[in-house]
Short mmCIF file of C-alpha atoms in Angstrom, two decimals:
data_model
loop_
_atom_site.label_atom_id
_atom_site.label_comp_id
_atom_site.label_asym_id
_atom_site.label_seq_id
_atom_site.Cartn_x
_atom_site.Cartn_y
_atom_site.Cartn_z
CA MET A 1 -34.66 31.46 54.63
CA THR A 2 -34.22 35.00 54.35
CA VAL A 3 -31.21 37.51 55.79
CA ALA A 4 -32.12 40.26 58.24
CA PRO A 5 -32.30 43.60 56.33
CA GLU A 6 -29.36 45.94 57.06
CA ARG A 7 -29.77 48.61 59.42
CA ASN A 8 -28.30 51.51 58.10
CA GLU A 9 -28.59 54.97 59.02
CA ARG A 10 -27.50 56.18 55.37
CA PHE A 11 -30.64 54.22 53.91
CA ALA A 12 -32.90 55.15 56.43
CA ALA A 13 -34.95 58.07 54.88
CA TYR A 14 -35.62 55.84 51.68
CA ALA A 15 -39.07 54.38 51.23
CA HIS A 16 -37.80 50.64 51.01
CA PRO A 17 -34.39 50.96 52.96
CA GLU A 18 -34.36 47.10 53.11
CA ARG A 19 -33.83 46.88 49.26
CA LEU A 20 -29.96 48.27 49.58
CA VAL A 21 -26.93 46.92 51.19
CA SER A 22 -23.86 48.44 51.94
CA THR A 23 -20.24 47.31 51.24
CA ASP A 24 -19.62 46.66 54.43
CA TRP A 25 -22.93 44.72 55.33
CA LEU A 26 -22.05 42.43 52.38
CA ALA A 27 -18.34 42.07 53.49
CA GLU A 28 -19.66 40.72 56.75
CA HIS A 29 -22.52 38.46 55.50
CA LEU A 30 -20.76 37.07 52.60
CA GLY A 31 -21.37 33.07 53.11
CA ASP A 32 -24.42 33.51 55.22
CA PRO A 33 -26.88 30.85 54.83
CA GLY A 34 -30.08 32.15 52.88
CA LEU A 35 -27.81 34.87 51.11
CA VAL A 36 -27.09 34.49 47.33
CA VAL A 37 -24.79 37.46 45.97
CA LEU A 38 -25.03 37.69 42.32
CA GLU A 39 -23.16 39.85 39.76
CA SER A 40 -24.94 40.95 36.76
CA ASP A 41 -22.53 42.78 33.87
CA GLU A 42 -22.63 44.51 31.09
CA ASP A 43 -19.39 43.20 29.95
CA VAL A 44 -19.63 39.26 29.84
CA LEU A 45 -16.19 38.61 31.08
CA LEU A 46 -15.80 41.04 33.83
CA TYR A 47 -17.05 38.42 36.51
CA GLU A 48 -14.21 35.99 35.37
CA THR A 49 -11.80 38.78 36.04
CA GLY A 50 -12.39 38.74 39.59
CA HIS A 51 -15.91 38.79 41.44
CA VAL A 52 -16.72 39.22 45.11
CA PRO A 53 -15.87 35.82 47.11
CA GLY A 54 -18.70 33.15 46.83
CA ALA A 55 -20.44 35.59 44.03
CA VAL A 56 -22.60 33.75 41.21
CA LYS A 57 -22.74 35.28 37.84
CA VAL A 58 -25.86 35.99 35.88
CA ASP A 59 -25.93 37.33 32.53
CA TRP A 60 -28.68 39.07 31.02
CA HIS A 61 -27.75 38.49 27.41
CA THR A 62 -27.69 34.84 27.76
CA GLU A 63 -29.85 33.95 30.43
CA LEU A 64 -32.45 36.29 31.52
CA ASN A 65 -33.63 36.83 27.98
CA ASP A 66 -35.24 34.26 25.87
CA PRO A 67 -32.83 32.93 23.18
CA VAL A 68 -35.37 33.12 20.54
CA THR A 69 -38.28 35.70 21.12
CA ARG A 70 -37.19 39.01 22.05
CA ASP A 71 -38.70 38.59 25.57
CA TYR A 72 -37.83 37.14 28.93
CA VAL A 73 -37.22 33.39 29.76
CA ASP A 74 -40.69 32.33 31.06
CA GLY A 75 -41.48 30.82 34.68
CA GLY A 76 -39.95 27.45 33.72
CA GLY A 77 -36.95 29.13 32.37
CA PHE A 78 -36.58 31.16 35.33
CA ALA A 79 -36.98 28.44 37.78
CA ALA A 80 -34.08 26.43 36.11
CA LEU A 81 -32.02 29.17 36.17
CA MET A 82 -32.73 30.13 39.57
CA SER A 83 -32.06 26.45 40.40
CA ALA A 84 -28.24 26.43 38.79
CA LYS A 85 -27.73 29.53 40.44
CA GLY A 86 -28.44 27.86 44.02
CA ILE A 87 -31.60 30.22 44.57
CA SER A 88 -34.88 29.12 46.23
CA ARG A 89 -38.07 31.15 46.42
CA ASP A 90 -37.05 32.48 50.17
CA THR A 91 -33.51 33.32 49.02
CA THR A 92 -31.95 36.70 50.29
CA VAL A 93 -30.30 37.84 46.62
CA VAL A 94 -28.16 40.65 46.64
CA ILE A 95 -27.18 41.93 43.08
CA TYR A 96 -24.01 44.22 42.22
CA GLY A 97 -22.65 44.86 38.61
CA ASP A 98 -20.99 47.11 36.60
CA LYS A 99 -21.53 50.42 35.13
CA SER A 100 -23.29 52.02 38.24
CA ASN A 101 -25.75 48.79 38.70
CA TRP A 102 -27.46 49.27 35.32
CA TRP A 103 -27.53 45.66 34.73
CA ALA A 104 -27.83 44.81 38.38
CA ALA A 105 -30.99 47.01 38.61
CA TYR A 106 -32.17 45.50 35.23
CA ALA A 107 -31.67 41.68 36.75
CA LEU A 108 -33.42 42.87 39.77
CA TRP A 109 -36.52 44.25 38.15
CA VAL A 110 -36.52 40.67 36.08
CA PHE A 111 -36.74 38.96 39.62
CA THR A 112 -39.63 41.35 40.10
CA LEU A 113 -41.36 40.05 37.23
CA PHE A 114 -41.60 36.74 38.78
CA GLY A 115 -42.29 38.16 42.18
CA HIS A 116 -39.09 37.12 43.96
CA GLU A 117 -39.50 38.82 47.27
CA ASP A 118 -36.20 39.63 48.67
CA VAL A 119 -33.73 40.81 46.11
CA ARG A 120 -31.39 43.79 47.26
CA LEU A 121 -29.10 45.76 45.30
CA LEU A 122 -25.17 46.66 46.59
CA ASP A 123 -25.26 50.54 47.00
CA GLY A 124 -22.34 51.54 44.30
CA GLY A 125 -22.13 48.24 43.02
CA ARG A 126 -18.94 46.56 41.72
CA ALA A 127 -16.95 49.89 41.72
CA ALA A 128 -17.59 50.90 44.93
CA TRP A 129 -16.37 47.38 46.36
CA GLN A 130 -13.42 47.61 44.13
CA ALA A 131 -12.74 51.27 45.05
CA GLU A 132 -12.58 50.20 48.61
CA GLY A 133 -9.64 47.42 47.81
CA ARG A 134 -11.89 44.92 48.91
CA GLU A 135 -11.17 41.36 47.98
CA LEU A 136 -12.08 39.92 44.50
CA THR A 137 -11.38 36.57 43.21
CA ARG A 138 -11.08 34.17 40.24
CA ASP A 139 -11.86 30.83 42.01
CA ARG A 140 -15.07 29.22 41.02
CA THR A 141 -17.83 29.44 43.40
CA PRO A 142 -19.48 25.99 43.91
CA VAL A 143 -22.90 25.70 43.64
CA THR A 144 -25.70 23.29 45.25
CA PRO A 145 -28.68 23.43 42.75
CA SER A 146 -31.73 24.33 44.83
CA ASP A 147 -35.58 23.62 44.18
CA TYR A 148 -37.09 26.64 42.69
CA PRO A 149 -40.77 26.78 41.73
CA VAL A 150 -42.47 27.45 38.45
CA VAL A 151 -43.89 30.92 39.19
CA GLU A 152 -45.43 32.33 36.03
CA ARG A 153 -43.94 36.09 35.18
CA ASP A 154 -46.33 38.52 35.68
CA ASP A 155 -45.54 41.62 33.47
CA THR A 156 -48.81 43.84 34.38
CA ALA A 157 -47.35 45.56 37.33
CA VAL A 158 -43.66 47.01 36.47
CA ARG A 159 -43.53 46.39 32.53
CA ALA A 160 -45.03 48.29 29.71
CA TYR A 161 -45.23 47.34 26.16
CA LYS A 162 -45.06 49.37 23.18
CA ASP A 163 -49.11 49.68 22.57
CA GLU A 164 -49.50 50.67 25.83
CA VAL A 165 -47.05 53.46 25.57
CA LEU A 166 -48.52 54.58 22.66
CA GLY A 167 -52.02 54.98 24.17
CA ALA A 168 -50.02 56.62 27.01
CA ILE A 169 -48.68 59.51 25.30
CA GLY A 170 -49.97 62.93 26.91
CA ARG A 171 -51.70 60.69 29.55
CA ILE A 172 -49.41 59.20 31.56
CA PRO A 173 -45.92 61.12 32.39
CA MET A 174 -43.05 59.51 30.78
CA ILE A 175 -39.21 59.87 31.52
CA ASP A 176 -36.49 59.06 28.78
CA VAL A 177 -33.45 58.41 30.97
CA ARG A 178 -30.93 58.20 27.89
CA SER A 179 -28.26 61.03 27.26
CA PRO A 180 -29.45 64.52 26.14
CA ALA A 181 -28.18 63.75 22.80
CA GLU A 182 -30.05 60.47 22.51
CA TYR A 183 -33.22 62.47 23.48
CA THR A 184 -32.98 65.42 21.13
CA GLY A 185 -32.00 62.97 18.23
CA GLU A 186 -29.02 64.58 17.23
CA ARG A 187 -26.93 61.25 17.53
CA THR A 188 -27.04 59.79 14.32
CA HIS A 189 -24.91 57.18 12.80
CA MET A 190 -22.58 57.49 9.87
CA PRO A 191 -21.91 55.09 6.92
CA ASP A 192 -20.05 52.04 7.69
CA TYR A 193 -20.50 52.83 11.53
CA PRO A 194 -23.46 50.39 12.53
CA GLU A 195 -24.75 51.50 15.72
CA GLU A 196 -26.45 49.33 17.98
CA GLY A 197 -29.75 50.89 17.82
CA ALA A 198 -32.48 52.45 15.78
CA LEU A 199 -33.22 54.17 12.45
CA ARG A 200 -34.72 57.12 13.85
CA GLY A 201 -33.65 59.58 16.47
CA GLY A 202 -35.39 61.36 18.95
CA HIS A 203 -37.92 60.73 21.80
CA ILE A 204 -41.41 59.49 22.46
CA PRO A 205 -43.81 62.78 22.00
CA ALA A 206 -44.56 64.30 25.83
CA ALA A 207 -41.46 62.31 27.57
CA ALA A 208 -39.30 64.30 29.70
CA SER A 209 -35.85 64.22 29.75
CA VAL A 210 -34.61 62.77 32.79
CA PRO A 211 -30.86 61.07 32.49
CA TRP A 212 -30.52 57.88 34.75
CA ALA A 213 -27.19 59.40 36.31
CA ARG A 214 -28.77 62.20 37.90
CA ALA A 215 -29.96 59.70 40.48
CA ALA A 216 -26.09 58.78 41.17
CA ALA A 217 -23.62 60.28 43.44
CA GLU A 218 -20.19 60.49 41.97
CA ASP A 219 -18.92 57.64 43.80
CA GLY A 220 -21.83 55.68 41.89
CA ARG A 221 -23.93 55.22 45.02
CA PHE A 222 -27.55 56.65 45.10
CA LYS A 223 -28.46 60.18 46.11
CA GLY A 224 -30.00 60.73 49.24
CA ARG A 225 -33.79 60.88 49.35
CA ALA A 226 -34.15 64.71 49.24
CA GLU A 227 -31.85 65.40 46.47
CA LEU A 228 -34.12 62.44 44.76
CA SER A 229 -37.00 64.05 45.54
CA ALA A 230 -35.90 67.26 44.03
CA ILE A 231 -34.94 65.97 41.17
CA TYR A 232 -38.18 63.71 40.14
CA HIS A 233 -40.85 65.29 41.97
CA ASP A 234 -40.05 69.14 41.92
CA GLU A 235 -38.05 69.17 38.72
CA ALA A 236 -39.74 66.50 36.60
CA GLY A 237 -43.46 67.18 38.25
CA LEU A 238 -44.11 63.16 39.20
CA THR A 239 -45.97 61.76 42.23
CA PRO A 240 -45.69 59.00 44.31
CA GLU A 241 -49.20 57.80 43.79
CA GLY A 242 -49.27 58.58 40.14
CA GLU A 243 -48.45 56.54 37.06
CA VAL A 244 -44.99 56.93 35.31
CA ILE A 245 -43.48 55.03 32.53
CA ALA A 246 -39.48 54.87 32.20
CA TYR A 247 -37.50 54.01 29.05
CA CYS A 248 -33.88 54.07 27.70
CA ARG A 249 -32.53 52.17 24.86
CA ILE A 250 -32.97 48.66 25.92
CA GLY A 251 -34.37 48.92 29.24
CA GLU A 252 -31.36 48.85 31.62
CA ARG A 253 -30.89 52.17 32.22
CA SER A 254 -34.23 52.78 32.57
CA SER A 255 -34.23 49.57 35.39
CA HIS A 256 -32.05 51.79 37.38
CA THR A 257 -34.43 54.77 37.44
CA TRP A 258 -37.27 52.33 38.11
CA PHE A 259 -35.51 50.96 41.10
CA VAL A 260 -34.88 54.79 42.14
CA LEU A 261 -38.73 55.54 41.90
CA THR A 262 -39.97 52.44 43.45
CA HIS A 263 -37.68 51.32 46.22
CA LEU A 264 -36.09 54.64 47.24
CA LEU A 265 -38.80 57.09 46.44
CA GLY A 266 -41.82 54.60 47.28
CA HIS A 267 -43.91 55.17 44.14
CA THR A 268 -46.49 52.66 43.59
CA SER A 269 -46.67 52.61 39.94
CA VAL A 270 -43.94 52.78 37.92
CA LYS A 271 -43.54 50.92 34.51
CA ASN A 272 -40.32 50.18 32.85
CA TYR A 273 -40.92 50.08 28.97
CA ASP A 274 -37.89 47.46 28.01
CA GLY A 275 -38.77 47.46 24.39
CA SER A 276 -37.00 51.12 24.81
CA TRP A 277 -35.89 52.89 22.08
CA THR A 278 -34.68 49.93 20.09
CA GLU A 279 -38.13 49.08 19.41
CA TRP A 280 -39.60 52.79 19.18
CA GLY A 281 -36.98 54.25 17.08
CA ASN A 282 -37.52 51.48 14.34
CA ALA A 283 -41.11 51.14 14.72
CA VAL A 284 -43.18 51.82 11.52
CA ARG A 285 -45.35 55.25 12.06
CA ALA A 286 -44.71 55.34 15.83
CA PRO A 287 -44.57 59.10 16.72
CA ILE A 288 -41.37 61.19 17.75
CA ALA A 289 -40.58 64.09 18.83
CA THR A 290 -36.82 65.91 18.01
CA GLY A 291 -35.24 68.55 19.82
CA THR A 292 -35.05 69.40 23.64
CA GLU A 293 -38.89 70.03 24.08
CA PRO A 294 -40.66 67.16 25.22
CA GLY A 295 -43.21 67.81 22.33
CA SER A 296 -47.12 66.41 21.93
CA LEU A 297 -48.80 63.94 19.87
CA MET B 1 -16.74 28.31 2.91
CA THR B 2 -15.71 27.99 -0.70
CA SER B 3 -12.54 27.08 -2.12
CA SER B 4 -12.42 30.56 -3.78
CA ALA B 5 -12.06 32.33 -0.54
CA PRO B 6 -8.76 33.85 0.37
CA ALA B 7 -7.42 31.49 3.30
CA LEU B 8 -7.22 33.50 6.78
CA PRO B 9 -3.83 34.68 7.94
CA PRO B 10 -2.63 31.61 9.85
CA ARG B 11 -2.30 32.82 13.36
CA LEU B 12 -6.13 33.89 12.98
CA ALA B 13 -7.09 30.46 11.79
CA GLU B 14 -5.32 29.09 14.76
CA LEU B 15 -7.35 31.32 17.18
CA ILE B 16 -10.49 30.34 15.28
CA GLU B 17 -9.90 26.74 15.44
CA GLU B 18 -8.71 27.07 19.30
CA PHE B 19 -12.55 28.43 20.00
CA ALA B 20 -14.35 26.14 17.87
CA GLU B 21 -13.01 23.14 19.85
CA LEU B 22 -14.08 24.75 23.30
CA GLU B 23 -17.55 24.86 24.93
CA GLY B 24 -19.66 27.23 26.68
CA ALA B 25 -17.31 28.38 29.95
CA ASP B 26 -14.09 27.41 28.43
CA LYS B 27 -14.70 29.72 25.56
CA LEU B 28 -14.93 32.29 27.76
CA ALA B 29 -11.70 31.06 29.69
CA LEU B 30 -9.82 31.52 26.65
CA LEU B 31 -11.48 34.97 25.94
CA LEU B 32 -9.99 35.70 29.30
CA GLU B 33 -6.58 34.46 28.84
CA LEU B 34 -6.45 36.83 25.31
CA SER B 35 -7.51 39.85 27.19
CA ASP B 36 -5.07 39.33 29.94
CA GLU B 37 -2.58 39.08 27.38
CA LEU B 38 -3.29 42.18 25.55
CA PRO B 39 -0.08 44.26 25.14
CA GLU B 40 0.25 47.69 26.42
CA LEU B 41 0.61 50.56 24.25
CA PRO B 42 4.31 51.45 23.27
CA ASP B 43 5.99 54.01 24.76
CA GLY B 44 4.89 57.48 23.81
CA MET B 45 1.42 56.45 22.12
CA GLU B 46 -1.85 57.75 23.85
CA PRO B 47 -5.12 57.02 23.41
CA ALA B 48 -5.79 60.69 22.31
CA ASP B 49 -3.89 59.92 19.15
CA MET B 50 -5.38 56.93 18.27
CA GLU B 51 -9.08 56.11 16.41
CA GLN B 52 -12.01 55.10 19.10
CA VAL B 53 -14.46 52.40 18.05
CA PRO B 54 -17.80 53.76 19.57
CA GLU B 55 -19.75 50.55 18.77
CA CYS B 56 -17.82 48.90 21.49
CA GLN B 57 -19.77 50.00 24.59
CA THR B 58 -16.66 50.51 26.69
CA PRO B 59 -14.07 53.00 25.11
CA LEU B 60 -11.71 51.12 22.87
CA TYR B 61 -8.91 52.93 20.69
CA VAL B 62 -6.93 51.51 17.62
CA THR B 63 -4.58 52.39 15.73
CA VAL B 64 -2.81 50.85 12.20
CA ASP B 65 0.90 51.32 11.46
CA ALA B 66 0.78 50.78 7.89
CA SER B 67 4.27 52.44 7.20
CA ASP B 68 5.57 48.79 5.71
CA PRO B 69 2.59 47.24 3.83
CA ALA B 70 4.54 43.91 4.44
CA SER B 71 4.20 44.04 7.83
CA VAL B 72 1.24 46.05 9.64
CA ARG B 73 1.44 46.96 13.05
CA LEU B 74 -1.93 47.17 15.35
CA HIS B 75 -2.24 48.85 18.37
CA PHE B 76 -5.28 48.55 20.95
CA GLN B 77 -6.14 50.42 24.12
CA ALA B 78 -9.08 49.23 26.13
CA PRO B 79 -9.55 49.45 30.15
CA ALA B 80 -9.42 46.26 32.47
CA GLU B 81 -13.05 46.76 33.26
CA ALA B 82 -13.76 46.08 29.77
CA PRO B 83 -12.18 42.41 29.55
CA THR B 84 -14.54 41.44 26.44
CA THR B 85 -13.54 44.47 24.29
CA ARG B 86 -9.82 43.30 25.44
CA GLY B 87 -10.10 39.94 24.30
CA PHE B 88 -11.91 40.89 20.96
CA ALA B 89 -8.73 43.24 20.69
CA ALA B 90 -6.35 40.81 21.70
CA ILE B 91 -7.86 38.20 18.97
CA LEU B 92 -6.98 40.65 16.30
CA HIS B 93 -3.66 41.38 17.79
CA GLN B 94 -2.76 38.12 18.03
CA GLY B 95 -4.41 37.12 14.54
CA LEU B 96 -3.16 39.99 12.25
CA ASP B 97 -0.52 41.99 13.65
CA GLY B 98 2.42 41.80 11.53
CA GLU B 99 0.55 40.55 8.69
CA SER B 100 0.47 42.14 5.21
CA ARG B 101 -1.72 44.70 3.92
CA GLU B 102 -3.63 42.78 1.59
CA ALA B 103 -3.88 39.86 4.22
CA VAL B 104 -5.70 42.25 6.75
CA LEU B 105 -7.92 43.64 4.08
CA ALA B 106 -8.54 40.15 2.71
CA VAL B 107 -10.25 39.04 6.40
CA PRO B 108 -14.10 38.67 5.61
CA GLU B 109 -16.04 41.22 7.85
CA ASP B 110 -17.93 38.47 9.29
CA PHE B 111 -14.90 36.26 10.54
CA SER B 112 -16.31 36.80 13.86
CA ALA B 113 -19.07 34.30 13.39
CA GLN B 114 -16.31 31.38 13.04
CA LEU B 115 -15.46 31.72 16.48
CA GLY B 116 -19.00 30.13 17.67
CA LEU B 117 -19.07 33.03 20.42
CA ALA B 118 -22.65 34.15 19.65
CA GLN B 119 -24.24 31.74 22.22
CA THR B 120 -21.81 32.35 25.09
CA VAL B 121 -21.11 35.82 24.11
CA SER B 122 -24.36 37.06 22.24
CA PRO B 123 -24.73 38.54 18.96
CA LEU B 124 -25.45 41.89 19.95
CA ARG B 125 -21.63 41.97 21.57
CA LEU B 126 -20.04 40.41 18.97
CA ARG B 127 -20.48 43.53 16.70
CA GLY B 128 -18.11 45.31 18.56
CA LEU B 129 -15.45 42.72 17.11
CA SER B 130 -16.68 43.29 13.40
CA ALA B 131 -16.80 47.23 14.37
CA MET B 132 -12.76 46.62 15.19
CA LEU B 133 -12.07 45.21 11.93
CA THR B 134 -14.05 47.90 9.86
CA ARG B 135 -12.17 50.68 11.60
CA ILE B 136 -8.85 49.00 10.95
CA LYS B 137 -9.42 48.62 7.19
CA ARG B 138 -10.48 51.79 7.00
CA GLN B 139 -7.42 52.88 8.66
CA LEU B 140 -5.54 50.88 6.04
CA ARG B 141 -7.35 51.86 3.06
CA ALA B 142 -6.74 55.54 4.16
CA THR B 143 -2.99 55.21 4.37
CA PRO B 144 -1.39 55.55 0.92
CA VAL B 145 0.64 52.87 -0.30
CA VAL B 146 4.25 54.20 -1.22
CA GLY B 147 6.31 52.61 -3.96
#
């Protein structure tokens, strides 16, 4: 059973307003049958410090990723995970998280790989809920395991692999959503300072720099459609019907951008390159451009 | 561990034992408890005067006061939105604050592996803990020993 989408003036202009819920809507619908609220954070302990009443935690490191191969769980793994969270195939899932919803968007994108129909983001994420002084609790959320079918993961529509990205240079627009210092390659590491990351700095040749944060307003909520269109269409030159590949460091910030392009601006062919810079910047002979210009092959 | 390895400071060894006895969610509960217990900075000490640890994905500041080599004092600052980082800092604080310079320098860089947290927390996140220890040791080595 699914829950009817929120009808909210603020979301009406977006291509798929049903993909967002407001904090007001969530507060009113907590406990609705057919709704499961998931918290997905960068910090693995943040949920435990206090979460939205009735919310269940999902962790990207330990639950969405395969424990051995650098990949996501498979159909069986996802079905088991969903069952443990009390989610059925027709459940409405609302995801929220820390860091302007990076990990919430990431989880939503992984749900998309398995074709889970009704999955939405809480606009503004955990920070918005907290800023409004809404209730957070440390109470354990009881979960009744559900039946979830084994659905084969389909990476073809929204996920790009390294070889595909290599072949796309100069052919398909790419956006690098990391910070400007990561894009230019000036951020390097120092002795004894082991950074999580890559041996080489810079960006994929021809990729344009559009930091993810430009899509977020100061309060962490998404900017309005006109503002988003000015950034991604007028400035970056993307078109809603054209293909585009987004990447960042490990695919979390680019999931945020993927959500903006796909669900708020209605792009029909957006892929997230989740291998991102931790793969590209370590790959032997992968072409790299440095500096502020996109460059070419 | 071989018999020639120096013993860990007793409170750190105790913490490691406590973690080792717990499973999954209970390990996280202990980490949360530690995170809640991380003391505030003493009056007059500001993050601006401290060293930042950028390997932690959230701001963490650490300062080592080694003016008495027999009793090294550690100070940490991390925001409430970063409980894992706070928990790691609390492990080092409870385990090493007040220990001698030599004892802190002798803690193996990879002691965090003994906590058995890799599965619940992920190896990548655990790097933040090793990075904190690295910074503490660098600050210690940079402090001249008087007398």
